[in-house]
Amino acid sequence: MKKGDKIAIVSPAGHIYPEKVAGAVTVLYNQGWQPQVMPHALGVSGIYSGTADERFSDLEAAFADPDVRAILCSRGGYGVVHIMDRLSRLDLAADPKWVIGFSDISALHALMASKGVASIHSPMAGQIMLGTDDPDTADLFRILRGERPAYTFPAHEYDRQGIAEGKLIGGNVAVLADLIDTPYDVFEPGTILFIEDVAEPIYKIERILYQLKLNGVLGKLGGLVVGQFTDYKPDDSYEHMYDMIRDMTAAYSYPVAFNVPVGHVSHNIPLIESADVTLKVSPSGTNSIIFHR
């Protein structure tokens, strides 16, 4: 992106506090871009920012505008699935734009991936409003300006060492699991999958992993990046989510990195969906995700 490029701000799922959008607008403007808050981005319709028609119209207009070079989703929540079928009929690859967000926006990333368009799993308005003092926001802006990140993070005792190269794909695992066996199913053999979630019981995540095991995908991944799983309770089988994920992947040989800073947490590194990466899970105590040009 260049100075003066337009960034459309949309709310394709839940409604958001207007002050968070206002804060993000100020930060984006100070970076030299032209933020445009779409007509229904600050709306309220039940738990959503607008009706399905209103939310679709904002995204349709943003995708159609040649001056818009990025589409920032203000927040997640629930609701992207309502408009995916209509969005899929748009020619999203004709004039590719960055789609930015996480959580329920994982469904929108899956849609973009189905069209062969990269997108950015990233903090949204509430974190972007903190500005470049926030390292994840600063990394997002570097990606938008054309840089490719190389992240390092501490090793975890459950890691399985190794090096893998492949397409990075993933996001909120419960959202993505609901898209299995649809045109937006992102779970493919050979990919480097990253997963995270919030407020999901351990057994539910285990059930999703079993589904991937039974359909043959879990055992054929190129690598696995285990992000943050937050706001869940221990159960009688497992005290920690990572214990279950370790057991579910124990039979496989691909590299697995645990405790990666991505998810519903304050340190949420931006990741380029559908990009080619190298995942290094190292005995040195430091792991890395390196994005290729």
GROMACS .gro file of C-alpha atoms in nm:
model
  293
    1MET     CA    1   0.000   0.000   0.000
    2LYS     CA    2   0.103   0.356  -0.072
    3LYS     CA    3   0.043   0.689   0.097
    4GLY     CA    4  -0.310   0.806   0.026
    5ASP     CA    5  -0.451   0.459  -0.037
    6LYS     CA    6  -0.799   0.399   0.100
    7ILE     CA    7  -0.878   0.150   0.378
    8ALA     CA    8  -1.247   0.058   0.412
    9ILE     CA    9  -1.361  -0.022   0.766
   10VAL     CA   10  -1.645  -0.274   0.783
   11SER     CA   11  -1.823  -0.473   1.053
   12PRO     CA   12  -1.928  -0.799   0.886
   13ALA     CA   13  -2.021  -0.970   1.212
   14GLY     CA   14  -2.084  -0.817   1.556
   15HIS     CA   15  -2.143  -0.453   1.642
   16ILE     CA   16  -1.860  -0.247   1.786
   17TYR     CA   17  -1.809   0.046   2.020
   18PRO     CA   18  -1.778   0.351   1.794
   19GLU     CA   19  -1.486   0.491   1.992
   20LYS     CA   20  -1.271   0.192   1.891
   21VAL     CA   21  -1.335   0.261   1.524
   22ALA     CA   22  -1.267   0.632   1.579
   23GLY     CA   23  -0.935   0.548   1.742
   24ALA     CA   24  -0.836   0.319   1.456
   25VAL     CA   25  -0.935   0.587   1.202
   26THR     CA   26  -0.701   0.835   1.369
   27VAL     CA   27  -0.410   0.591   1.368
   28LEU     CA   28  -0.462   0.490   1.004
   29TYR     CA   29  -0.491   0.854   0.896
   30ASN     CA   30  -0.168   0.938   1.078
   31GLN     CA   31   0.001   0.655   0.886
   32GLY     CA   32  -0.082   0.835   0.563
   33TRP     CA   33  -0.378   0.625   0.453
   34GLN     CA   34  -0.739   0.731   0.395
   35PRO     CA   35  -0.973   0.536   0.622
   36GLN     CA   36  -1.336   0.518   0.516
   37VAL     CA   37  -1.596   0.396   0.765
   38MET     CA   38  -1.858   0.214   0.561
   39PRO     CA   39  -2.226   0.310   0.613
   40HIS     CA   40  -2.325   0.023   0.845
   41ALA     CA   41  -1.994  -0.034   1.024
   42LEU     CA   42  -2.119   0.140   1.340
   43GLY     CA   43  -2.472   0.002   1.326
   44VAL     CA   44  -2.657  -0.227   1.567
   45SER     CA   45  -2.904  -0.498   1.471
   46GLY     CA   46  -2.940  -0.750   1.753
   47ILE     CA   47  -2.594  -0.893   1.811
   48TYR     CA   48  -2.484  -0.781   1.464
   49SER     CA   49  -2.374  -0.450   1.316
   50GLY     CA   50  -2.657  -0.463   1.067
   51THR     CA   51  -2.885  -0.694   0.877
   52ALA     CA   52  -2.722  -0.947   0.648
   53ASP     CA   53  -2.816  -0.724   0.353
   54GLU     CA   54  -2.653  -0.420   0.515
   55ARG     CA   55  -2.335  -0.603   0.605
   56PHE     CA   56  -2.310  -0.750   0.256
   57SER     CA   57  -2.366  -0.412   0.092
   58ASP     CA   58  -2.074  -0.260   0.285
   59LEU     CA   59  -1.839  -0.537   0.179
   60GLU     CA   60  -1.966  -0.540  -0.178
   61ALA     CA   61  -1.902  -0.168  -0.208
   62ALA     CA   62  -1.556  -0.199  -0.054
   63PHE     CA   63  -1.454  -0.479  -0.289
   64ALA     CA   64  -1.589  -0.288  -0.590
   65ASP     CA   65  -1.410   0.040  -0.514
   66PRO     CA   66  -1.078   0.049  -0.705
   67ASP     CA   67  -0.939   0.305  -0.460
   68VAL     CA   68  -0.984   0.068  -0.165
   69ARG     CA   69  -0.664  -0.130  -0.118
   70ALA     CA   70  -0.746  -0.290   0.218
   71ILE     CA   71  -1.060  -0.386   0.408
   72LEU     CA   72  -1.028  -0.371   0.785
   73CYS     CA   73  -1.287  -0.567   0.980
   74SER     CA   74  -1.362  -0.374   1.298
   75ARG     CA   75  -1.422  -0.683   1.513
   76GLY     CA   76  -1.532  -1.046   1.507
   77GLY     CA   77  -1.824  -1.196   1.693
   78TYR     CA   78  -2.051  -1.401   1.470
   79GLY     CA   79  -2.221  -1.341   1.137
   80VAL     CA   80  -1.979  -1.363   0.844
   81VAL     CA   81  -2.132  -1.697   0.747
   82HIS     CA   82  -2.462  -1.518   0.669
   83ILE     CA   83  -2.311  -1.339   0.369
   84MET     CA   84  -2.045  -1.577   0.239
   85ASP     CA   85  -2.258  -1.721  -0.039
   86ARG     CA   86  -2.325  -1.376  -0.185
   87LEU     CA   87  -1.966  -1.264  -0.138
   88SER     CA   88  -1.846  -1.576  -0.317
   89ARG     CA   89  -2.028  -1.463  -0.631
   90LEU     CA   90  -1.817  -1.148  -0.648
   91ASP     CA   91  -1.498  -1.154  -0.855
   92LEU     CA   92  -1.273  -1.110  -0.553
   93ALA     CA   93  -0.957  -1.200  -0.744
   94ALA     CA   94  -1.003  -0.939  -1.019
   95ASP     CA   95  -0.875  -0.656  -0.799
   96PRO     CA   96  -0.728  -0.821  -0.487
   97LYS     CA   97  -0.741  -0.624  -0.163
   98TRP     CA   98  -0.605  -0.707   0.179
   99VAL     CA   99  -0.877  -0.835   0.415
  100ILE     CA  100  -0.771  -0.780   0.776
  101GLY     CA  101  -0.909  -0.935   1.096
  102PHE     CA  102  -0.938  -1.250   1.307
  103SER     CA  103  -1.187  -1.450   1.518
  104ASP     CA  104  -1.511  -1.484   1.316
  105ILE     CA  105  -1.325  -1.313   1.031
  106SER     CA  106  -1.154  -1.652   0.987
  107ALA     CA  107  -1.458  -1.738   0.772
  108LEU     CA  108  -1.381  -1.442   0.547
  109HIS     CA  109  -1.016  -1.550   0.525
  110ALA     CA  110  -1.138  -1.895   0.419
  111LEU     CA  111  -1.349  -1.734   0.147
  112MET     CA  112  -1.051  -1.533   0.021
  113ALA     CA  113  -0.834  -1.846   0.022
  114SER     CA  114  -1.095  -2.025  -0.191
  115LYS     CA  115  -1.050  -1.746  -0.448
  116GLY     CA  116  -0.671  -1.769  -0.440
  117VAL     CA  117  -0.632  -1.433  -0.261
  118ALA     CA  118  -0.405  -1.384   0.040
  119SER     CA  119  -0.536  -1.203   0.349
  120ILE     CA  120  -0.410  -1.101   0.692
  121HIS     CA  121  -0.509  -1.270   1.019
  122SER     CA  122  -0.449  -0.973   1.241
  123PRO     CA  123  -0.557  -0.746   1.525
  124MET     CA  124  -0.859  -0.530   1.453
  125ALA     CA  125  -0.982  -0.182   1.549
  126GLY     CA  126  -0.960  -0.222   1.927
  127GLN     CA  127  -0.588  -0.302   1.907
  128ILE     CA  128  -0.500  -0.089   1.606
  129MET     CA  129  -0.624   0.217   1.797
  130LEU     CA  130  -0.320   0.170   2.026
  131GLY     CA  131  -0.098   0.274   1.736
  132THR     CA  132   0.254   0.165   1.654
  133ASP     CA  133   0.355   0.147   2.019
  134ASP     CA  134   0.176  -0.186   1.993
  135PRO     CA  135   0.424  -0.420   1.819
  136ASP     CA  136   0.155  -0.626   1.644
  137THR     CA  137  -0.002  -0.314   1.494
  138ALA     CA  138   0.343  -0.201   1.380
  139ASP     CA  139   0.398  -0.543   1.216
  140LEU     CA  140   0.060  -0.517   1.041
  141PHE     CA  141   0.153  -0.180   0.895
  142ARG     CA  142   0.486  -0.317   0.773
  143ILE     CA  143   0.303  -0.598   0.595
  144LEU     CA  144   0.065  -0.348   0.433
  145ARG     CA  145   0.367  -0.152   0.306
  146GLY     CA  146   0.510  -0.460   0.140
  147GLU     CA  147   0.743  -0.615   0.397
  148ARG     CA  148   0.732  -0.984   0.484
  149PRO     CA  149   0.770  -1.072   0.850
  150ALA     CA  150   1.002  -1.321   1.013
  151TYR     CA  151   0.877  -1.402   1.361
  152THR     CA  152   1.069  -1.570   1.641
  153PHE     CA  153   0.913  -1.697   1.962
  154PRO     CA  154   1.019  -1.914   2.256
  155ALA     CA  155   1.009  -2.291   2.235
  156HIS     CA  156   0.760  -2.491   2.442
  157GLU     CA  157   0.817  -2.821   2.617
  158TYR     CA  158   0.557  -2.993   2.396
  159ASP     CA  159   0.712  -2.881   2.067
  160ARG     CA  160   0.803  -3.138   1.804
  161GLN     CA  161   1.117  -3.026   1.628
  162GLY     CA  162   1.162  -3.000   1.255
  163ILE     CA  163   1.148  -2.772   0.953
  164ALA     CA  164   0.851  -2.745   0.717
  165GLU     CA  165   0.774  -2.534   0.413
  166GLY     CA  166   0.427  -2.481   0.274
  167LYS     CA  167   0.119  -2.263   0.256
  168LEU     CA  168   0.014  -2.110   0.587
  169ILE     CA  169  -0.359  -2.125   0.655
  170GLY     CA  170  -0.578  -2.125   0.963
  171GLY     CA  171  -0.741  -1.913   1.229
  172ASN     CA  172  -1.022  -1.973   1.474
  173VAL     CA  173  -1.053  -2.350   1.464
  174ALA     CA  174  -1.421  -2.370   1.563
  175VAL     CA  175  -1.518  -2.125   1.288
  176LEU     CA  176  -1.310  -2.313   1.031
  177ALA     CA  177  -1.444  -2.652   1.140
  178ASP     CA  178  -1.796  -2.537   1.057
  179LEU     CA  179  -1.679  -2.486   0.697
  180ILE     CA  180  -1.553  -2.842   0.647
  181ASP     CA  181  -1.704  -2.999   0.334
  182THR     CA  182  -1.809  -2.661   0.198
  183PRO     CA  183  -1.642  -2.464  -0.083
  184TYR     CA  184  -1.449  -2.278   0.190
  185ASP     CA  185  -1.287  -2.579   0.358
  186VAL     CA  186  -0.926  -2.477   0.428
  187PHE     CA  187  -0.807  -2.801   0.585
  188GLU     CA  188  -0.579  -2.953   0.322
  189PRO     CA  189  -0.292  -3.202   0.339
  190GLY     CA  190   0.052  -3.044   0.315
  191THR     CA  191  -0.043  -2.705   0.456
  192ILE     CA  192   0.105  -2.547   0.766
  193LEU     CA  193  -0.203  -2.502   0.980
  194PHE     CA  194  -0.234  -2.251   1.263
  195ILE     CA  195  -0.516  -2.276   1.516
  196GLU     CA  196  -0.649  -2.076   1.808
  197ASP     CA  197  -0.979  -2.034   1.993
  198VAL     CA  198  -1.155  -1.875   2.287
  199ALA     CA  199  -1.409  -2.010   2.537
  200GLU     CA  200  -1.435  -2.354   2.376
  201PRO     CA  201  -1.432  -2.667   2.596
  202ILE     CA  202  -1.136  -2.900   2.559
  203TYR     CA  203  -1.361  -3.182   2.437
  204LYS     CA  204  -1.498  -2.967   2.156
  205ILE     CA  205  -1.151  -2.888   2.020
  206GLU     CA  206  -1.063  -3.255   2.056
  207ARG     CA  207  -1.374  -3.346   1.856
  208ILE     CA  208  -1.264  -3.111   1.577
  209LEU     CA  209  -0.917  -3.267   1.573
  210TYR     CA  210  -1.074  -3.612   1.560
  211GLN     CA  211  -1.277  -3.504   1.260
  212LEU     CA  212  -0.955  -3.395   1.090
  213LYS     CA  213  -0.793  -3.724   1.191
  214LEU     CA  214  -1.079  -3.932   1.050
  215ASN     CA  215  -1.094  -3.742   0.721
  216GLY     CA  216  -0.720  -3.793   0.675
  217VAL     CA  217  -0.604  -3.432   0.705
  218LEU     CA  218  -0.455  -3.421   1.055
  219GLY     CA  219  -0.194  -3.684   0.978
  220LYS     CA  220  -0.093  -3.523   0.648
  221LEU     CA  221  -0.026  -3.165   0.753
  222GLY     CA  222   0.306  -3.009   0.667
  223GLY     CA  223   0.326  -2.855   1.012
  224LEU     CA  224   0.108  -2.728   1.296
  225VAL     CA  225   0.122  -2.393   1.475
  226VAL     CA  226  -0.070  -2.405   1.803
  227GLY     CA  227  -0.176  -2.058   1.908
  228GLN     CA  228  -0.353  -1.940   2.218
  229PHE     CA  229  -0.658  -2.116   2.364
  230THR     CA  230  -0.815  -1.894   2.627
  231ASP     CA  231  -1.115  -1.877   2.864
  232TYR     CA  232  -1.175  -2.251   2.893
  233LYS     CA  233  -1.203  -2.476   3.197
  234PRO     CA  234  -1.017  -2.798   3.278
  235ASP     CA  235  -1.217  -3.120   3.253
  236ASP     CA  236  -1.178  -3.464   3.409
  237SER     CA  237  -0.961  -3.583   3.120
  238TYR     CA  238  -0.732  -3.284   3.064
  239GLU     CA  239  -0.631  -2.991   3.275
  240HIS     CA  240  -0.481  -2.801   2.981
  241MET     CA  241  -0.578  -2.770   2.614
  242TYR     CA  242  -0.218  -2.821   2.509
  243ASP     CA  243  -0.208  -3.162   2.681
  244MET     CA  244  -0.492  -3.279   2.460
  245ILE     CA  245  -0.340  -3.133   2.141
  246ARG     CA  246  -0.006  -3.296   2.224
  247ASP     CA  247  -0.177  -3.633   2.257
  248MET     CA  248  -0.382  -3.587   1.941
  249THR     CA  249  -0.072  -3.517   1.732
  250ALA     CA  250   0.171  -3.756   1.901
  251ALA     CA  251   0.154  -4.016   1.624
  252TYR     CA  252   0.267  -3.779   1.349
  253SER     CA  253   0.613  -3.668   1.244
  254TYR     CA  254   0.563  -3.310   1.120
  255PRO     CA  255   0.688  -3.016   1.328
  256VAL     CA  256   0.452  -2.872   1.588
  257ALA     CA  257   0.507  -2.538   1.763
  258PHE     CA  258   0.308  -2.468   2.079
  259ASN     CA  259   0.227  -2.142   2.258
  260VAL     CA  260   0.263  -1.922   1.950
  261PRO     CA  261   0.137  -1.566   2.013
  262VAL     CA  262  -0.171  -1.566   1.794
  263GLY     CA  263  -0.533  -1.558   1.908
  264HIS     CA  264  -0.767  -1.378   2.145
  265VAL     CA  265  -0.482  -1.226   2.346
  266SER     CA  266  -0.310  -0.888   2.363
  267HIS     CA  267  -0.004  -1.017   2.173
  268ASN     CA  268  -0.155  -1.139   1.845
  269ILE     CA  269   0.099  -1.143   1.564
  270PRO     CA  270  -0.036  -1.073   1.213
  271LEU     CA  271  -0.007  -1.373   0.982
  272ILE     CA  272  -0.048  -1.372   0.605
  273GLU     CA  273  -0.302  -1.637   0.513
  274SER     CA  274  -0.223  -1.840   0.198
  275ALA     CA  275   0.141  -1.723   0.201
  276ASP     CA  276   0.433  -1.962   0.161
  277VAL     CA  277   0.632  -1.990   0.483
  278THR     CA  278   0.906  -2.184   0.653
  279LEU     CA  279   0.825  -2.312   1.001
  280LYS     CA  280   1.130  -2.394   1.211
  281VAL     CA  281   1.080  -2.573   1.542
  282SER     CA  282   1.428  -2.581   1.682
  283PRO     CA  283   1.615  -2.745   1.970
  284SER     CA  284   1.788  -2.410   2.028
  285GLY     CA  285   1.499  -2.272   2.236
  286THR     CA  286   1.376  -2.035   1.966
  287ASN     CA  287   1.121  -2.116   1.695
  288SER     CA  288   1.036  -1.913   1.386
  289ILE     CA  289   0.787  -1.849   1.106
  290ILE     CA  290   0.952  -1.693   0.802
  291PHE     CA  291   0.740  -1.560   0.516
  292HIS     CA  292   0.872  -1.605   0.162
  293ARG     CA  293   0.866  -1.334  -0.102
   0.00000   0.00000   0.00000
